[in-house]
CSV table of C-alpha atoms (C1' of nucleotides) in Angstrom, one decimal:
chain,number,residue,atom,x,y,z
A,1,UNK,CA,-27.0,14.6,-10.1
A,2,UNK,CA,-25.0,16.5,-7.6
A,3,UNK,CA,-23.1,19.4,-9.1
A,4,UNK,CA,-21.3,21.0,-6.4
A,5,UNK,CA,-19.7,24.4,-6.5
A,6,UNK,CA,-15.9,24.5,-5.9
A,7,UNK,CA,-16.4,25.8,-2.4
A,8,UNK,CA,-18.9,23.1,-1.5
A,9,UNK,CA,-16.4,20.5,-2.9
A,10,UNK,CA,-13.7,22.0,-0.7
A,11,UNK,CA,-15.9,21.8,2.4
A,12,UNK,CA,-17.0,18.2,1.6
A,13,UNK,CA,-13.4,17.2,1.2
A,14,UNK,CA,-12.5,18.9,4.5
A,15,UNK,CA,-15.2,16.9,6.2
A,16,UNK,CA,-13.9,13.7,4.7
A,17,UNK,CA,-10.3,14.5,5.6
A,18,UNK,CA,-11.2,15.3,9.2
A,19,UNK,CA,-13.3,12.1,9.5
A,20,UNK,CA,-10.3,10.0,8.4
A,21,UNK,CA,-7.9,11.9,10.5
A,22,UNK,CA,-9.9,12.3,13.7
A,23,UNK,CA,-12.4,9.5,13.5
A,24,UNK,CA,-15.3,11.9,13.9
A,25,UNK,CA,-16.8,14.8,11.9
A,26,UNK,CA,-15.9,18.4,12.5
A,27,UNK,CA,-18.3,20.8,14.1
A,28,UNK,CA,-19.7,23.8,12.2
A,29,UNK,CA,-17.3,26.0,14.1
A,30,UNK,CA,-14.4,23.7,13.2
A,31,UNK,CA,-15.3,24.1,9.5
A,32,UNK,CA,-15.7,27.9,9.9
A,33,UNK,CA,-12.4,28.3,11.7
A,34,UNK,CA,-10.5,26.2,9.1
A,35,UNK,CA,-11.8,28.3,6.2
A,36,UNK,CA,-11.7,31.5,8.1
A,37,UNK,CA,-15.4,32.5,8.0
A,38,UNK,CA,-18.2,32.6,10.5
A,39,UNK,CA,-20.1,29.6,11.8
A,40,UNK,CA,-23.2,30.5,9.9
A,41,UNK,CA,-21.4,30.3,6.6
A,42,UNK,CA,-20.4,26.7,7.5
A,43,UNK,CA,-24.0,26.0,8.4
A,44,UNK,CA,-25.2,27.3,5.1
A,45,UNK,CA,-22.7,25.1,3.3
A,46,UNK,CA,-23.8,22.1,5.2
A,47,UNK,CA,-27.4,22.7,4.4
A,48,UNK,CA,-26.5,23.2,0.7
A,49,UNK,CA,-24.6,19.9,0.8
A,50,UNK,CA,-27.6,18.2,2.5
A,51,UNK,CA,-29.9,19.6,-0.1
A,52,UNK,CA,-27.8,18.2,-2.8
A,53,UNK,CA,-27.7,14.8,-1.2
A,54,UNK,CA,-24.1,14.7,-0.3
A,55,UNK,CA,-24.5,14.6,3.4
A,56,UNK,CA,-27.2,14.1,6.0
A,57,UNK,CA,-27.6,16.3,9.1
A,58,UNK,CA,-28.9,15.0,12.4
A,59,UNK,CA,-30.7,18.0,13.9
A,60,UNK,CA,-29.4,19.2,17.3
A,61,UNK,CA,-26.6,16.6,17.3
A,62,UNK,CA,-23.1,17.9,17.8
A,63,UNK,CA,-21.1,16.9,14.7
A,64,UNK,CA,-24.2,15.2,13.4
A,65,UNK,CA,-22.8,14.9,9.8
A,66,UNK,CA,-23.2,11.7,7.9
A,67,UNK,CA,-21.5,11.3,4.5
A,68,UNK,CA,-23.8,9.8,2.0
A,69,UNK,CA,-22.1,9.1,-1.4
A,70,UNK,CA,-19.5,7.2,0.8
A,71,UNK,CA,-16.0,6.9,-0.4
A,72,UNK,CA,-16.2,3.6,-2.3
A,73,UNK,CA,-14.0,1.1,-0.6
A,74,UNK,CA,-11.4,0.4,-3.3
A,75,UNK,CA,-12.6,-2.6,-5.2
A,76,UNK,CA,-12.8,-4.1,-8.7
A,77,UNK,CA,-15.6,-5.5,-10.7
A,78,UNK,CA,-15.3,-9.0,-12.0
A,79,UNK,CA,-16.7,-8.9,-15.5
A,80,UNK,CA,-18.2,-11.9,-17.1
A,81,UNK,CA,-19.7,-12.1,-20.5
A,82,UNK,CA,-20.0,-8.7,-22.0
A,83,UNK,CA,-23.2,-7.7,-23.6
A,84,UNK,CA,-22.5,-6.6,-27.2
A,85,UNK,CA,-22.2,-2.8,-27.5
A,86,UNK,CA,-22.2,-2.1,-23.8
A,87,UNK,CA,-19.0,-0.5,-22.6
A,88,UNK,CA,-16.7,-3.0,-20.9
A,89,UNK,CA,-16.2,-1.0,-17.8
A,90,UNK,CA,-19.9,-0.6,-17.2
A,91,UNK,CA,-20.3,-2.0,-13.6
A,92,UNK,CA,-23.7,-3.3,-14.6
A,93,UNK,CA,-21.9,-6.2,-16.2
A,94,UNK,CA,-20.2,-7.1,-13.0
A,95,UNK,CA,-20.5,-10.7,-11.9
A,96,UNK,CA,-19.0,-9.9,-8.5
A,97,UNK,CA,-17.3,-7.0,-6.9
A,98,UNK,CA,-14.0,-7.8,-5.1
A,99,UNK,CA,-12.5,-5.7,-2.5
A,100,UNK,CA,-9.1,-5.4,-4.0
A,101,UNK,CA,-6.9,-2.4,-4.4
A,102,UNK,CA,-6.7,-1.6,-8.2
A,103,UNK,CA,-3.3,-0.1,-7.6
A,104,UNK,CA,-1.8,-3.5,-6.7
A,105,UNK,CA,-1.7,-4.2,-10.4
A,106,UNK,CA,0.7,-2.6,-12.8
A,107,UNK,CA,-0.7,-0.8,-14.7
A,108,UNK,CA,-3.6,-0.1,-12.4
A,109,UNK,CA,-6.5,-2.5,-13.0
A,110,UNK,CA,-9.9,-1.2,-14.0
A,111,UNK,CA,-11.6,-4.6,-13.9
A,112,UNK,CA,-11.0,-8.3,-13.5
A,113,UNK,CA,-11.5,-11.0,-16.0
A,114,UNK,CA,-11.9,-14.7,-15.2
A,115,UNK,CA,-9.8,-16.9,-17.5
A,116,UNK,CA,-11.8,-19.8,-18.7
A,117,UNK,CA,-9.4,-21.9,-20.8
A,118,UNK,CA,-5.8,-23.1,-20.8
A,119,UNK,CA,-4.8,-21.0,-23.8
A,120,UNK,CA,-2.3,-18.9,-21.8
A,121,UNK,CA,-0.9,-21.7,-19.7
A,122,UNK,CA,2.7,-21.1,-20.8
A,123,UNK,CA,2.5,-17.5,-19.5
A,124,UNK,CA,1.6,-18.9,-16.1
A,125,UNK,CA,-2.0,-18.1,-16.5
A,126,UNK,CA,-4.3,-20.9,-15.5
A,127,UNK,CA,-8.0,-21.5,-16.0
A,128,UNK,CA,-10.0,-19.8,-13.3
A,129,UNK,CA,-7.4,-17.1,-12.6
A,130,UNK,CA,-8.6,-13.6,-12.3
A,131,UNK,CA,-6.6,-11.3,-14.5
A,132,UNK,CA,-6.4,-7.6,-13.7
A,133,UNK,CA,-7.1,-5.5,-16.8
A,134,UNK,CA,-6.2,-1.9,-17.4
A,135,UNK,CA,-8.8,-0.6,-19.8
A,136,UNK,CA,-7.2,1.0,-22.9
A,137,UNK,CA,-7.8,0.6,-26.6
A,138,UNK,CA,-4.3,0.3,-27.8
A,139,UNK,CA,-1.4,-2.0,-27.0
A,140,UNK,CA,2.2,-2.5,-27.7
A,141,UNK,CA,3.8,-5.5,-29.4
A,142,UNK,CA,4.3,-8.4,-27.0
A,143,UNK,CA,1.8,-7.2,-24.4
A,144,UNK,CA,-0.8,-9.5,-23.1
A,145,UNK,CA,-4.2,-8.0,-23.9
A,146,UNK,CA,-7.8,-8.6,-23.1
A,147,UNK,CA,-9.2,-9.0,-26.6
A,148,UNK,CA,-12.9,-8.4,-27.1
A,149,UNK,CA,-14.2,-10.9,-29.7
A,150,UNK,CA,-17.6,-11.0,-31.1
A,151,UNK,CA,-19.3,-14.4,-30.7
A,152,UNK,CA,-21.4,-15.1,-33.8
A,153,UNK,CA,-23.5,-17.8,-32.1
A,154,UNK,CA,-25.1,-16.1,-29.2
A,155,UNK,CA,-24.7,-12.5,-30.2
A,156,UNK,CA,-22.5,-11.4,-27.4
A,157,UNK,CA,-18.9,-10.4,-27.0
A,158,UNK,CA,-16.4,-12.2,-24.9
A,159,UNK,CA,-13.1,-11.4,-23.6
A,160,UNK,CA,-10.1,-13.6,-24.3
A,161,UNK,CA,-6.6,-13.2,-23.2
A,162,UNK,CA,-4.0,-13.1,-26.0
A,163,UNK,CA,-0.5,-11.9,-26.7
A,164,UNK,CA,-0.7,-9.0,-29.0
A,165,UNK,CA,1.6,-8.5,-32.0
A,166,UNK,CA,1.1,-6.1,-34.9
A,167,UNK,CA,3.1,-5.8,-38.1
A,168,UNK,CA,1.7,-3.1,-40.4
A,169,UNK,CA,-2.0,-3.7,-40.7
A,170,UNK,CA,-1.8,-7.3,-39.6
A,171,UNK,CA,-2.6,-8.1,-36.0
A,172,UNK,CA,-1.8,-11.5,-34.6
A,173,UNK,CA,-3.3,-12.7,-31.4
A,174,UNK,CA,-1.1,-15.5,-30.0
A,175,UNK,CA,-2.1,-18.0,-27.4
A,176,UNK,CA,0.6,-19.1,-25.0
A,177,UNK,CA,-0.1,-22.8,-25.7
A,178,UNK,CA,1.2,-24.6,-28.7
A,179,UNK,CA,-2.1,-26.4,-29.1
A,180,UNK,CA,-3.9,-23.2,-30.0
A,181,UNK,CA,-3.6,-21.5,-33.4
A,182,UNK,CA,-2.9,-17.8,-33.5
A,183,UNK,CA,-5.7,-15.5,-34.7
A,184,UNK,CA,-4.7,-13.3,-37.6
A,185,UNK,CA,-6.6,-10.2,-38.5
A,186,UNK,CA,-5.8,-7.9,-41.3
A,187,UNK,CA,-7.1,-4.5,-40.4
A,188,UNK,CA,-6.9,-3.3,-44.0
A,189,UNK,CA,-9.4,-5.9,-45.2
A,190,UNK,CA,-12.2,-5.8,-42.7
A,191,UNK,CA,-14.7,-8.5,-42.0
A,192,UNK,CA,-13.2,-10.9,-44.5
A,193,UNK,CA,-13.8,-14.3,-42.9
A,194,UNK,CA,-15.8,-15.1,-39.8
A,195,UNK,CA,-13.0,-16.1,-37.5
A,196,UNK,CA,-11.2,-12.8,-37.6
A,197,UNK,CA,-14.2,-10.5,-37.7
A,198,UNK,CA,-15.0,-7.8,-35.2
A,199,UNK,CA,-12.2,-7.3,-32.7
A,200,UNK,CA,-11.1,-4.7,-30.3
A,201,UNK,CA,-8.7,-4.3,-27.4
A,202,UNK,CA,-10.4,-4.2,-24.1
A,203,UNK,CA,-7.3,-3.5,-22.1
A,204,UNK,CA,-3.9,-4.8,-21.2
A,205,UNK,CA,-3.0,-7.2,-18.5
A,206,UNK,CA,-1.7,-5.7,-15.3
A,207,UNK,CA,-1.5,-8.8,-13.1
A,208,UNK,CA,-3.2,-11.8,-11.8
A,209,UNK,CA,-5.1,-13.1,-8.8
A,210,UNK,CA,-5.5,-16.8,-8.2
A,211,UNK,CA,-8.0,-17.5,-5.4
A,212,UNK,CA,-7.0,-21.1,-4.7
A,213,UNK,CA,-4.1,-23.5,-5.0
A,214,UNK,CA,-3.6,-25.3,-8.3
A,215,UNK,CA,-4.8,-28.9,-8.3
B,1,UNK,CA,-2.6,-6.6,25.9
B,2,UNK,CA,-5.9,-5.0,26.8
B,3,UNK,CA,-8.2,-7.2,28.7
B,4,UNK,CA,-11.4,-5.5,28.9
B,5,UNK,CA,-14.2,-6.2,31.2
B,6,UNK,CA,-17.5,-7.5,29.7
B,7,UNK,CA,-19.1,-4.1,30.3
B,8,UNK,CA,-16.2,-2.3,28.7
B,9,UNK,CA,-16.4,-4.5,25.7
B,10,UNK,CA,-20.2,-3.8,25.4
B,11,UNK,CA,-19.5,-0.1,25.5
B,12,UNK,CA,-16.7,-0.3,22.9
B,13,UNK,CA,-19.0,-2.3,20.6
B,14,UNK,CA,-21.8,0.2,21.1
B,15,UNK,CA,-19.4,3.0,20.0
B,16,UNK,CA,-18.3,1.0,17.0
B,17,UNK,CA,-21.9,0.2,16.1
B,18,UNK,CA,-23.0,3.8,16.3
B,19,UNK,CA,-20.0,4.9,14.3
B,20,UNK,CA,-21.0,2.6,11.5
B,21,UNK,CA,-24.7,3.4,11.7
B,22,UNK,CA,-24.5,7.2,12.2
B,23,UNK,CA,-21.1,8.0,10.8
B,24,UNK,CA,-20.1,9.8,14.0
B,25,UNK,CA,-19.4,8.7,17.5
B,26,UNK,CA,-22.1,8.8,20.3
B,27,UNK,CA,-21.9,11.5,23.0
B,28,UNK,CA,-21.4,10.4,26.6
B,29,UNK,CA,-25.1,11.0,27.2
B,30,UNK,CA,-26.0,8.8,24.2
B,31,UNK,CA,-24.0,6.0,25.8
B,32,UNK,CA,-25.5,6.6,29.2
B,33,UNK,CA,-29.0,6.7,27.8
B,34,UNK,CA,-28.5,3.5,25.8
B,35,UNK,CA,-27.3,1.5,28.8
B,36,UNK,CA,-29.6,3.2,31.2
B,37,UNK,CA,-27.1,4.8,33.6
B,38,UNK,CA,-25.9,8.3,34.3
B,39,UNK,CA,-23.5,10.3,32.1
B,40,UNK,CA,-20.7,10.0,34.5
B,41,UNK,CA,-20.7,6.2,34.3
B,42,UNK,CA,-20.2,6.6,30.6
B,43,UNK,CA,-17.4,9.0,31.2
B,44,UNK,CA,-15.7,6.6,33.6
B,45,UNK,CA,-16.0,3.8,31.0
B,46,UNK,CA,-14.5,6.0,28.3
B,47,UNK,CA,-11.6,6.9,30.5
B,48,UNK,CA,-11.1,3.2,31.3
B,49,UNK,CA,-11.1,2.4,27.6
B,50,UNK,CA,-8.7,5.2,27.0
B,51,UNK,CA,-6.4,4.0,29.8
B,52,UNK,CA,-6.4,0.6,28.2
B,53,UNK,CA,-5.5,2.0,24.8
B,54,UNK,CA,-8.7,1.1,23.1
B,55,UNK,CA,-9.8,4.7,22.3
B,56,UNK,CA,-8.5,8.2,22.4
B,57,UNK,CA,-10.4,11.1,23.8
B,58,UNK,CA,-10.1,14.6,22.5
B,59,UNK,CA,-10.6,16.8,25.5
B,60,UNK,CA,-13.5,19.3,25.3
B,61,UNK,CA,-14.6,18.0,21.9
B,62,UNK,CA,-18.2,16.8,21.5
B,63,UNK,CA,-18.1,13.1,20.5
B,64,UNK,CA,-14.3,13.3,20.6
B,65,UNK,CA,-13.8,9.6,20.5
B,66,UNK,CA,-11.3,8.0,18.2
B,67,UNK,CA,-11.1,4.3,18.0
B,68,UNK,CA,-7.5,3.0,18.1
B,69,UNK,CA,-7.3,-0.8,17.7
B,70,UNK,CA,-9.2,0.1,14.5
B,71,UNK,CA,-11.0,-2.6,12.7
B,72,UNK,CA,-7.8,-3.6,10.7
B,73,UNK,CA,-8.3,-2.7,7.1
B,74,UNK,CA,-8.0,-6.2,5.7
B,75,UNK,CA,-4.4,-6.6,4.8
B,76,UNK,CA,-1.6,-9.1,4.5
B,77,UNK,CA,2.0,-8.9,5.4
B,78,UNK,CA,4.5,-9.7,2.7
B,79,UNK,CA,7.2,-11.7,4.4
B,80,UNK,CA,10.7,-11.8,3.1
B,81,UNK,CA,13.5,-13.7,4.7
B,82,UNK,CA,12.6,-15.2,8.0
B,83,UNK,CA,14.9,-14.7,10.9
B,84,UNK,CA,15.7,-18.2,12.3
B,85,UNK,CA,13.5,-19.1,15.3
B,86,UNK,CA,11.2,-16.1,14.9
B,87,UNK,CA,7.6,-17.1,14.2
B,88,UNK,CA,6.7,-16.8,10.6
B,89,UNK,CA,3.6,-14.8,11.1
B,90,UNK,CA,5.4,-12.2,13.2
B,91,UNK,CA,4.5,-9.0,11.4
B,92,UNK,CA,7.9,-7.6,12.4
B,93,UNK,CA,9.3,-9.6,9.5
B,94,UNK,CA,7.0,-7.9,7.0
B,95,UNK,CA,8.7,-6.5,4.0
B,96,UNK,CA,5.5,-4.7,3.0
B,97,UNK,CA,1.9,-4.7,4.1
B,98,UNK,CA,-0.6,-5.0,1.2
B,99,UNK,CA,-4.2,-4.0,1.5
B,100,UNK,CA,-5.7,-7.2,0.4
B,101,UNK,CA,-8.6,-9.2,1.7
B,102,UNK,CA,-7.1,-12.4,3.2
B,103,UNK,CA,-10.4,-14.1,2.4
B,104,UNK,CA,-9.8,-13.8,-1.3
B,105,UNK,CA,-7.6,-16.8,-1.0
B,106,UNK,CA,-8.7,-20.3,-0.3
B,107,UNK,CA,-7.9,-21.3,2.3
B,108,UNK,CA,-7.7,-17.8,3.8
B,109,UNK,CA,-4.2,-16.4,3.6
B,110,UNK,CA,-2.2,-15.3,6.7
B,111,UNK,CA,0.7,-13.9,4.8
B,112,UNK,CA,2.2,-13.4,1.4
B,113,UNK,CA,5.4,-14.9,0.1
B,114,UNK,CA,7.3,-13.6,-2.9
B,115,UNK,CA,8.5,-16.3,-5.2
B,116,UNK,CA,12.1,-15.8,-6.2
B,117,UNK,CA,12.9,-18.7,-8.6
B,118,UNK,CA,11.3,-20.5,-11.5
B,119,UNK,CA,11.1,-23.8,-9.6
B,120,UNK,CA,7.3,-23.8,-9.7
B,121,UNK,CA,6.8,-22.6,-13.2
B,122,UNK,CA,4.9,-25.7,-14.4
B,123,UNK,CA,2.2,-24.9,-11.7
B,124,UNK,CA,1.7,-21.5,-13.2
B,125,UNK,CA,3.8,-19.8,-10.5
B,126,UNK,CA,6.3,-17.4,-11.9
B,127,UNK,CA,9.2,-15.6,-10.3
B,128,UNK,CA,8.0,-12.4,-8.5
B,129,UNK,CA,4.6,-13.8,-7.9
B,130,UNK,CA,3.1,-13.2,-4.5
B,131,UNK,CA,1.7,-16.4,-3.1
B,132,UNK,CA,-1.0,-16.3,-0.4
B,133,UNK,CA,-0.1,-18.7,2.4
B,134,UNK,CA,-2.4,-20.2,5.0
B,135,UNK,CA,-0.2,-20.8,8.0
B,136,UNK,CA,-0.5,-24.3,9.3
B,137,UNK,CA,2.1,-26.9,10.2
B,138,UNK,CA,0.6,-29.9,8.4
B,139,UNK,CA,-0.2,-30.6,4.8
B,140,UNK,CA,-1.9,-33.3,2.7
B,141,UNK,CA,-0.2,-35.1,-0.2
B,142,UNK,CA,-0.1,-33.1,-3.4
B,143,UNK,CA,-0.7,-29.8,-1.8
B,144,UNK,CA,1.7,-26.9,-2.6
B,145,UNK,CA,3.3,-25.8,0.7
B,146,UNK,CA,5.5,-23.0,1.9
B,147,UNK,CA,8.4,-25.0,3.2
B,148,UNK,CA,10.7,-23.4,5.7
B,149,UNK,CA,14.3,-24.5,5.1
B,150,UNK,CA,17.3,-23.6,7.1
B,151,UNK,CA,20.0,-22.0,5.1
B,152,UNK,CA,23.4,-23.2,6.5
B,153,UNK,CA,25.4,-20.3,4.9
B,154,UNK,CA,23.8,-17.2,6.4
B,155,UNK,CA,22.1,-18.7,9.4
B,156,UNK,CA,18.6,-17.8,8.5
B,157,UNK,CA,15.5,-19.7,7.3
B,158,UNK,CA,13.9,-19.1,3.9
B,159,UNK,CA,10.6,-20.1,2.5
B,160,UNK,CA,10.4,-22.1,-0.6
B,161,UNK,CA,7.4,-23.3,-2.5
B,162,UNK,CA,7.2,-27.0,-3.1
B,163,UNK,CA,4.7,-29.7,-3.8
B,164,UNK,CA,4.4,-31.9,-0.7
B,165,UNK,CA,4.3,-35.6,-0.7
B,166,UNK,CA,4.8,-38.0,2.2
B,167,UNK,CA,5.0,-41.8,2.2
B,168,UNK,CA,5.5,-43.2,5.7
B,169,UNK,CA,8.3,-41.3,7.2
B,170,UNK,CA,9.7,-40.1,3.9
B,171,UNK,CA,8.8,-36.6,2.8
B,172,UNK,CA,9.5,-35.5,-0.7
B,173,UNK,CA,9.4,-31.8,-1.7
B,174,UNK,CA,8.9,-31.6,-5.5
B,175,UNK,CA,9.6,-28.6,-7.7
B,176,UNK,CA,7.3,-28.1,-10.6
B,177,UNK,CA,10.1,-27.8,-13.0
B,178,UNK,CA,12.0,-30.8,-14.5
B,179,UNK,CA,15.3,-28.9,-14.1
B,180,UNK,CA,15.1,-29.1,-10.3
B,181,UNK,CA,15.7,-32.2,-8.2
B,182,UNK,CA,13.2,-33.1,-5.5
B,183,UNK,CA,14.3,-32.8,-1.9
B,184,UNK,CA,13.9,-36.0,0.0
B,185,UNK,CA,13.7,-36.0,3.8
B,186,UNK,CA,13.4,-39.1,6.0
B,187,UNK,CA,11.8,-38.0,9.2
B,188,UNK,CA,12.9,-41.2,10.9
B,189,UNK,CA,16.6,-40.4,10.5
B,190,UNK,CA,16.9,-36.8,11.5
B,191,UNK,CA,19.8,-34.4,10.4
B,192,UNK,CA,21.5,-37.0,8.3
B,193,UNK,CA,22.9,-35.0,5.4
B,194,UNK,CA,23.1,-31.2,5.0
B,195,UNK,CA,20.7,-30.9,2.2
B,196,UNK,CA,17.7,-32.3,3.9
B,197,UNK,CA,18.4,-31.0,7.4
B,198,UNK,CA,15.9,-28.8,9.3
B,199,UNK,CA,12.6,-28.5,7.6
B,200,UNK,CA,9.1,-27.5,8.6
B,201,UNK,CA,5.8,-26.6,7.0
B,202,UNK,CA,5.1,-22.9,7.2
B,203,UNK,CA,1.7,-23.1,5.5
B,204,UNK,CA,-0.1,-24.2,2.4
B,205,UNK,CA,-0.8,-22.2,-0.7
B,206,UNK,CA,-4.1,-20.5,-1.0
B,207,UNK,CA,-3.7,-18.5,-4.1
B,208,UNK,CA,-1.5,-16.1,-6.0
B,209,UNK,CA,-1.2,-12.5,-6.8
B,210,UNK,CA,0.8,-11.2,-9.8
B,211,UNK,CA,1.3,-7.5,-9.7
B,212,UNK,CA,2.3,-7.0,-13.3
B,213,UNK,CA,2.1,-8.6,-16.7
B,214,UNK,CA,4.6,-11.3,-17.6
B,215,UNK,CA,7.4,-10.3,-19.9
C,1,DA,C1',-6.7,-5.9,55.9
C,2,DC,C1',-5.9,-2.6,52.4
C,3,DA,C1',-5.3,-0.6,48.0
C,4,DA,C1',-6.8,-0.6,43.3
C,5,DG,C1',-10.1,-1.1,40.1
C,6,DT,C1',-15.0,-1.6,38.5
C,7,DA,C1',-19.5,0.2,38.2
C,8,DC,C1',-22.2,3.1,39.2
C,9,DT,C1',-25.6,7.9,41.3
C,10,DG,C1',-26.2,12.8,41.8
C,11,DT,C1',-25.2,17.6,41.1
C,12,DT,C1',-23.1,21.7,39.2
C,13,DC,C1',-20.7,24.5,35.8
C,14,DA,C1',-18.7,26.3,31.6
C,15,DA,C1',-17.5,25.5,27.1
C,16,DA,C1',-18.9,23.8,22.8
C,17,DC,C1',-22.4,23.6,19.6
C,18,DG,C1',-26.5,23.9,16.6
C,19,DA,C1',-30.4,27.0,15.4
C,20,DA,C1',-32.5,31.1,14.2
C,21,DC,C1',-33.0,35.9,12.6
C,22,DA,C1',-31.5,39.8,10.0
C,23,DG,C1',-28.6,41.5,6.5
C,24,DT,C1',-25.0,42.3,2.4
C,25,DA,C1',-22.8,41.4,-2.1
C,26,DG,C1',-22.2,38.8,-6.2
C,27,DT,C1',-23.5,35.5,-9.9
C,28,DC,C1',-26.6,33.1,-13.1
C,29,DG,C1',-30.5,32.0,-15.8
C,30,DT,C1',-34.8,33.7,-17.9
D,1,DA,C1',-35.4,43.4,-14.2
D,2,DC,C1',-36.3,39.7,-11.1
D,3,DG,C1',-36.0,35.6,-8.5
D,4,DA,C1',-33.0,31.9,-7.1
D,5,DC,C1',-28.8,30.6,-5.5
D,6,DT,C1',-24.1,31.2,-3.6
D,7,DA,C1',-21.2,32.9,-0.1
D,8,DC,C1',-20.7,35.2,3.3
D,9,DT,C1',-21.0,38.7,8.5
D,10,DG,C1',-22.9,39.5,13.1
D,11,DT,C1',-25.6,38.5,17.1
D,12,DT,C1',-28.4,36.0,20.2
D,13,DC,C1',-30.4,32.0,22.3
D,14,DG,C1',-31.0,27.5,24.3
D,15,DT,C1',-29.5,23.0,24.3
D,16,DT,C1',-25.9,19.6,24.2
D,17,DT,C1',-22.0,18.2,25.9
D,18,DG,C1',-17.7,17.3,28.5
D,19,DA,C1',-15.5,18.1,32.9
D,20,DA,C1',-15.2,18.1,37.8
D,21,DC,C1',-16.3,17.0,42.6
D,22,DA,C1',-18.3,14.0,46.0
D,23,DG,C1',-19.9,9.7,47.3
D,24,DT,C1',-21.6,4.4,47.4
D,25,DA,C1',-21.2,-0.7,46.7
D,26,DC,C1',-18.9,-4.6,45.0
D,27,DT,C1',-14.8,-7.3,43.5
D,28,DT,C1',-10.0,-8.7,43.1
D,29,DG,C1',-5.2,-9.2,44.0
D,30,DT,C1',-1.5,-9.0,47.6
DNA sequence: ACAAGTACTGTTCAAACGAACAGTAGTCGT
DNA sequence: ACGACTACTGTTCGTTTGAACAGTACTTGT
């Protein structure tokens, strides 16, 4: 919606910076002085930003600038069942939104996934844990990935945590629990049996959040 | 440290409220008008608040009010080794400070503790995990607690995660790993042997944060 | 009994500030 | 070629605002 000019972006960023640093917005003359132009140029820019919906101006109020499109407080969507076809990171799928710094995880998390079985228990991942997933479509051998598997009964995709291993065209998705069989998929022979049918990597694990003590 | 008068608290809250609502602080006359007194009364109050360290005033700046004691961005201290005697929750002991909502954990966490052994591995707690601890000095049977144990060599206390069980005056601290022996402490016979000497409950586990994928 | 602090009123003043008007130069899409 | 928009300069005007000075009444601690 808003496509700002580079200059307007600069000015918006300056306002944000001053707000963080000072705790209150700059005056029109503050802006003008910082960029080295006259007050009216600042006023023009503010009006342009207001017209584009980035800010709101309270008439006749000193420093009466309110940021709209607020800086999102760093948070992560908790994704539940994924509607088939929809991109995983689509926030519309979010079950909840947790205020959690994505940078706490390594690599940085793009979304959270709630573990719903004990298949990864030997990797210290318990049912109910929230796993931070860094969205990417490739993985290295031995990494724990969020695998997106198509669920034939129901017509939706679901995310499962597995350890990824690939040898040539054969991908193996291991559970970290001896009671579960690994899923083997031969990429060279697509859609052979039902079990190993459509599969893609949703992302790799970057950490874990457990929101309660284990029983 | 600051003990504000009821009136000063009201005014501080009004400033906070206006900051949230408008995005910029009120002017002295805004404050005066809201409370129904003259501008100079507002000024007096602001100076009192500044004197008490609640706010900072930028001279000659319209709405030049900066909140100090800012609404703490929800965060948690990561406590390392605990100096003997010092209260655990003393933030001076903090190794790092993570921006993390304490309310994510259940019960709400007061600090984080980094696990440094594999003694709780069967509870899905791996070395390096950050455990959210709710500070309290009592625990129920079966709960996982942060136990504060005195380290004779070194003269400091350290926190260890154990499963707590008490029968009469006998407390047992179980590891969740068959390779570790439980620690048994008889509260009725204090300081009997070295192993089970000074012990206290630092808090109970409220969750866990793993900031990377397991190897 | 006195000083210090709280909680105000009232007035005046200068600086800070937003608003308005007029104008220039350049770019971009049609 | 024209209108719309960006990105400015320069000046003036009136309001908003913080600052300062003087004073009152009440409370609290020593």
